[in-house]
């Protein structure tokens, strides 16, 4: 997609604010009294995570895990690699994985397997964007922000070659 350019806005800043608020309220209701640990998946989910936790008015802790699933340039490599690990054990904890997007599902299913092996009390998933048409492995999602068609998106944490993460909305990236 070299020579690509920003296309139409798929999710505006106002829509993001409203939906992240709704997700936060639902999570707060479901996890009241549980003191969950929210595990943000780097790098893409850091913006979503920052906004989401401010919309969850209950006791919670946060941690981050870094995975690399796309060769740079946006093509799926099919291989998932752990590039930075959690800072704390999660044994016996209620874990909510906070991910930016589920595309083929390979990254999230790898992560779930990896974290399950550490014996948490329970693992759930909160995903901002679901690209359901592209799924290769079945995966259960507990909280979903938006379902989008099979287009490549950038902004609000989503990047192309490391760029565009700082846009306050989600836009389609078009081939020029
Ligand atoms: P999956 O393993 O195919 O589900 O891919 C998940 C990862 O691919 C996400 O964490 C993103 O980093 C990346 N990804 C998938 N689709 C897009 C997109 O449209 N824009 C930016 N990154 C994407």
GROMACS .gro file of C-alpha atoms and ligand atoms in nm:
model
  199
    1UNK     CA    1   0.000   0.000   0.000
    2UNK     CA    2   0.287   0.235  -0.062
    3UNK     CA    3   0.162   0.568  -0.189
    4UNK     CA    4  -0.154   0.515   0.015
    5UNK     CA    5  -0.370   0.800   0.138
    6UNK     CA    6  -0.631   0.862   0.404
    7UNK     CA    7  -0.980   0.773   0.293
    8UNK     CA    8  -1.321   0.824   0.449
    9UNK     CA    9  -1.371   0.839   0.823
   10UNK     CA   10  -1.528   0.514   0.943
   11UNK     CA   11  -1.565   0.606   1.310
   12UNK     CA   12  -1.566   0.970   1.417
   13UNK     CA   13  -1.421   1.111   1.738
   14UNK     CA   14  -1.773   1.162   1.879
   15UNK     CA   15  -1.873   0.803   1.795
   16UNK     CA   16  -1.556   0.674   1.960
   17UNK     CA   17  -1.623   0.877   2.275
   18UNK     CA   18  -1.980   0.757   2.300
   19UNK     CA   19  -1.905   0.390   2.237
   20UNK     CA   20  -1.600   0.375   2.465
   21UNK     CA   21  -1.817   0.529   2.737
   22UNK     CA   22  -2.081   0.258   2.685
   23UNK     CA   23  -1.821  -0.019   2.695
   24UNK     CA   24  -1.676   0.128   3.014
   25UNK     CA   25  -2.014   0.138   3.183
   26UNK     CA   26  -2.090  -0.222   3.083
   27UNK     CA   27  -1.751  -0.341   3.210
   28UNK     CA   28  -1.793  -0.148   3.536
   29UNK     CA   29  -2.131  -0.311   3.591
   30UNK     CA   30  -2.009  -0.663   3.508
   31UNK     CA   31  -1.684  -0.640   3.708
   32UNK     CA   32  -1.810  -0.451   4.015
   33UNK     CA   33  -1.627  -0.582   4.323
   34UNK     CA   34  -1.388  -0.798   4.114
   35UNK     CA   35  -1.083  -0.567   4.086
   36UNK     CA   36  -0.992  -0.689   3.735
   37UNK     CA   37  -0.660  -0.648   3.562
   38UNK     CA   38  -0.694  -0.491   3.218
   39UNK     CA   39  -0.422  -0.611   2.983
   40UNK     CA   40  -0.367  -0.372   2.693
   41UNK     CA   41  -0.213  -0.516   2.378
   42UNK     CA   42   0.069  -0.298   2.250
   43UNK     CA   43   0.106  -0.097   2.055
   44UNK     CA   44  -0.234  -0.049   1.891
   45UNK     CA   45  -0.456  -0.060   2.201
   46UNK     CA   46  -0.282   0.203   2.410
   47UNK     CA   47  -0.516   0.489   2.312
   48UNK     CA   48  -0.829   0.278   2.350
   49UNK     CA   49  -0.702   0.150   2.686
   50UNK     CA   50  -0.637   0.503   2.814
   51UNK     CA   51  -0.988   0.619   2.726
   52UNK     CA   52  -1.156   0.295   2.833
   53UNK     CA   53  -1.016   0.282   3.187
   54UNK     CA   54  -1.130   0.640   3.247
   55UNK     CA   55  -1.481   0.524   3.165
   56UNK     CA   56  -1.468   0.236   3.421
   57UNK     CA   57  -1.529   0.381   3.768
   58UNK     CA   58  -1.435   0.071   3.973
   59UNK     CA   59  -1.109  -0.059   4.127
   60UNK     CA   60  -0.890  -0.204   3.854
   61UNK     CA   61  -0.525  -0.244   3.767
   62UNK     CA   62  -0.355  -0.229   3.429
   63UNK     CA   63  -0.070  -0.402   3.253
   64UNK     CA   64   0.050  -0.428   2.894
   65UNK     CA   65   0.168  -0.706   2.670
   66UNK     CA   66   0.340  -0.653   2.337
   67UNK     CA   67   0.287  -0.878   2.038
   68UNK     CA   68   0.393  -0.849   1.682
   69UNK     CA   69   0.163  -1.009   1.429
   70UNK     CA   70   0.201  -0.805   1.115
   71UNK     CA   71   0.515  -0.768   0.914
   72UNK     CA   72   0.557  -0.393   0.867
   73UNK     CA   73   0.354  -0.277   0.571
   74UNK     CA   74   0.023  -0.420   0.687
   75UNK     CA   75   0.038  -0.776   0.548
   76UNK     CA   76  -0.044  -1.052   0.794
   77UNK     CA   77   0.261  -1.269   0.853
   78UNK     CA   78   0.051  -1.543   1.013
   79UNK     CA   79   0.303  -1.561   1.296
   80UNK     CA   80   0.249  -1.408   1.636
   81UNK     CA   81   0.546  -1.320   1.853
   82UNK     CA   82   0.557  -1.195   2.212
   83UNK     CA   83   0.776  -0.885   2.211
   84UNK     CA   84   0.719  -0.765   2.569
   85UNK     CA   85   0.562  -0.949   2.858
   86UNK     CA   86   0.335  -0.852   3.147
   87UNK     CA   87   0.505  -0.699   3.449
   88UNK     CA   88   0.308  -0.905   3.704
   89UNK     CA   89   0.170  -1.257   3.752
   90UNK     CA   90  -0.202  -1.295   3.675
   91UNK     CA   91  -0.264  -1.619   3.863
   92UNK     CA   92  -0.609  -1.614   4.024
   93UNK     CA   93  -0.695  -1.275   3.870
   94UNK     CA   94  -0.990  -1.165   3.658
   95UNK     CA   95  -0.820  -1.065   3.331
   96UNK     CA   96  -0.974  -0.848   3.061
   97UNK     CA   97  -0.765  -0.835   2.743
   98UNK     CA   98  -0.803  -0.496   2.572
   99UNK     CA   99  -0.723  -0.527   2.202
  100UNK     CA  100  -0.752  -0.276   1.920
  101UNK     CA  101  -0.875  -0.502   1.640
  102UNK     CA  102  -0.953  -0.863   1.564
  103UNK     CA  103  -0.888  -0.949   1.204
  104UNK     CA  104  -0.790  -1.312   1.139
  105UNK     CA  105  -0.815  -1.378   1.514
  106UNK     CA  106  -0.469  -1.533   1.528
  107UNK     CA  107  -0.322  -1.269   1.761
  108UNK     CA  108  -0.600  -1.281   2.017
  109UNK     CA  109  -0.624  -1.659   2.020
  110UNK     CA  110  -0.247  -1.681   2.071
  111UNK     CA  111  -0.269  -1.429   2.355
  112UNK     CA  112  -0.559  -1.606   2.521
  113UNK     CA  113  -0.371  -1.937   2.512
  114UNK     CA  114  -0.056  -1.772   2.643
  115UNK     CA  115  -0.238  -1.604   2.934
  116UNK     CA  116  -0.458  -1.909   3.014
  117UNK     CA  117  -0.137  -2.102   3.082
  118UNK     CA  118  -0.070  -1.861   3.373
  119UNK     CA  119  -0.386  -1.977   3.555
  120UNK     CA  120  -0.595  -1.662   3.585
  121UNK     CA  121  -0.939  -1.696   3.746
  122UNK     CA  122  -1.101  -1.595   3.415
  123UNK     CA  123  -1.008  -1.425   3.088
  124UNK     CA  124  -1.243  -1.206   2.888
  125UNK     CA  125  -1.181  -0.989   2.584
  126UNK     CA  126  -1.269  -0.631   2.497
  127UNK     CA  127  -1.205  -0.537   2.135
  128UNK     CA  128  -1.255  -0.195   1.982
  129UNK     CA  129  -1.297  -0.310   1.622
  130UNK     CA  130  -1.407  -0.644   1.484
  131UNK     CA  131  -1.329  -0.724   1.119
  132UNK     CA  132  -1.538  -1.036   1.127
  133UNK     CA  133  -1.522  -1.116   0.753
  134UNK     CA  134  -1.153  -1.197   0.779
  135UNK     CA  135  -1.169  -1.444   1.068
  136UNK     CA  136  -0.953  -1.758   1.030
  137UNK     CA  137  -0.990  -1.894   1.382
  138UNK     CA  138  -1.300  -1.889   1.596
  139UNK     CA  139  -1.269  -1.667   1.898
  140UNK     CA  140  -1.517  -1.550   2.159
  141UNK     CA  141  -1.533  -1.174   2.207
  142UNK     CA  142  -1.702  -1.044   2.522
  143UNK     CA  143  -1.712  -0.669   2.449
  144UNK     CA  144  -1.697  -0.525   2.096
  145UNK     CA  145  -1.692  -0.157   2.006
  146UNK     CA  146  -1.756  -0.159   1.632
  147UNK     CA  147  -1.788  -0.417   1.356
  148UNK     CA  148  -1.636  -0.297   1.029
  149UNK     CA  149  -1.605  -0.437   0.677
  150UNK     CA  150  -1.282  -0.575   0.536
  151UNK     CA  151  -1.092  -0.250   0.490
  152UNK     CA  152  -0.755  -0.143   0.628
  153UNK     CA  153  -0.801   0.124   0.894
  154UNK     CA  154  -0.570   0.375   1.060
  155UNK     CA  155  -0.604   0.626   1.343
  156UNK     CA  156  -0.693   0.608   1.713
  157UNK     CA  157  -0.400   0.371   1.772
  158UNK     CA  158  -0.413   0.189   1.438
  159UNK     CA  159  -0.104   0.236   1.228
  160UNK     CA  160   0.032   0.177   0.884
  161UNK     CA  161   0.409   0.145   0.894
  162UNK     CA  162   0.405   0.313   1.237
  163UNK     CA  163   0.216   0.621   1.116
  164UNK     CA  164  -0.135   0.758   1.178
  165UNK     CA  165  -0.177   0.631   1.536
  166UNK     CA  166  -0.233   0.986   1.657
  167UNK     CA  167  -0.544   1.060   1.451
  168UNK     CA  168  -0.842   1.111   1.688
  169UNK     CA  169  -1.074   0.911   1.456
  170UNK     CA  170  -1.063   0.584   1.262
  171UNK     CA  171  -1.027   0.621   0.886
  172UNK     CA  172  -0.988   0.392   0.592
  173UNK     CA  173  -0.648   0.379   0.425
  174UNK     CA  174  -0.680   0.377   0.048
  175UNK     CA  175  -0.432   0.274  -0.214
  176UNK     CA  176  -0.342   0.587  -0.412
  177LIG     P1  177  -0.517  -1.070   1.362
  177LIG     O1  178  -0.414  -1.153   1.433
  177LIG     O2  179  -0.521  -1.099   1.216
  177LIG     O3  180  -0.653  -1.076   1.426
  177LIG     O4  181  -0.466  -0.923   1.363
  177LIG     C1  182  -0.465  -0.845   1.471
  177LIG     C2  183  -0.361  -0.737   1.454
  177LIG     O5  184  -0.343  -0.698   1.318
  177LIG     C3  185  -0.406  -0.614   1.525
  177LIG     O6  186  -0.363  -0.612   1.659
  177LIG     C4  187  -0.346  -0.502   1.442
  177LIG     O7  188  -0.219  -0.471   1.492
  177LIG     C5  189  -0.331  -0.559   1.303
  177LIG     N1  190  -0.436  -0.511   1.211
  177LIG     C6  191  -0.535  -0.585   1.156
  177LIG     N2  192  -0.614  -0.511   1.076
  177LIG     C7  193  -0.564  -0.386   1.082
  177LIG     C8  194  -0.605  -0.261   1.021
  177LIG     O8  195  -0.704  -0.250   0.946
  177LIG     N3  196  -0.529  -0.154   1.054
  177LIG     C9  197  -0.422  -0.161   1.136
  177LIG     N4  198  -0.380  -0.273   1.194
  177LIG    C10  199  -0.451  -0.386   1.168
   0.00000   0.00000   0.00000
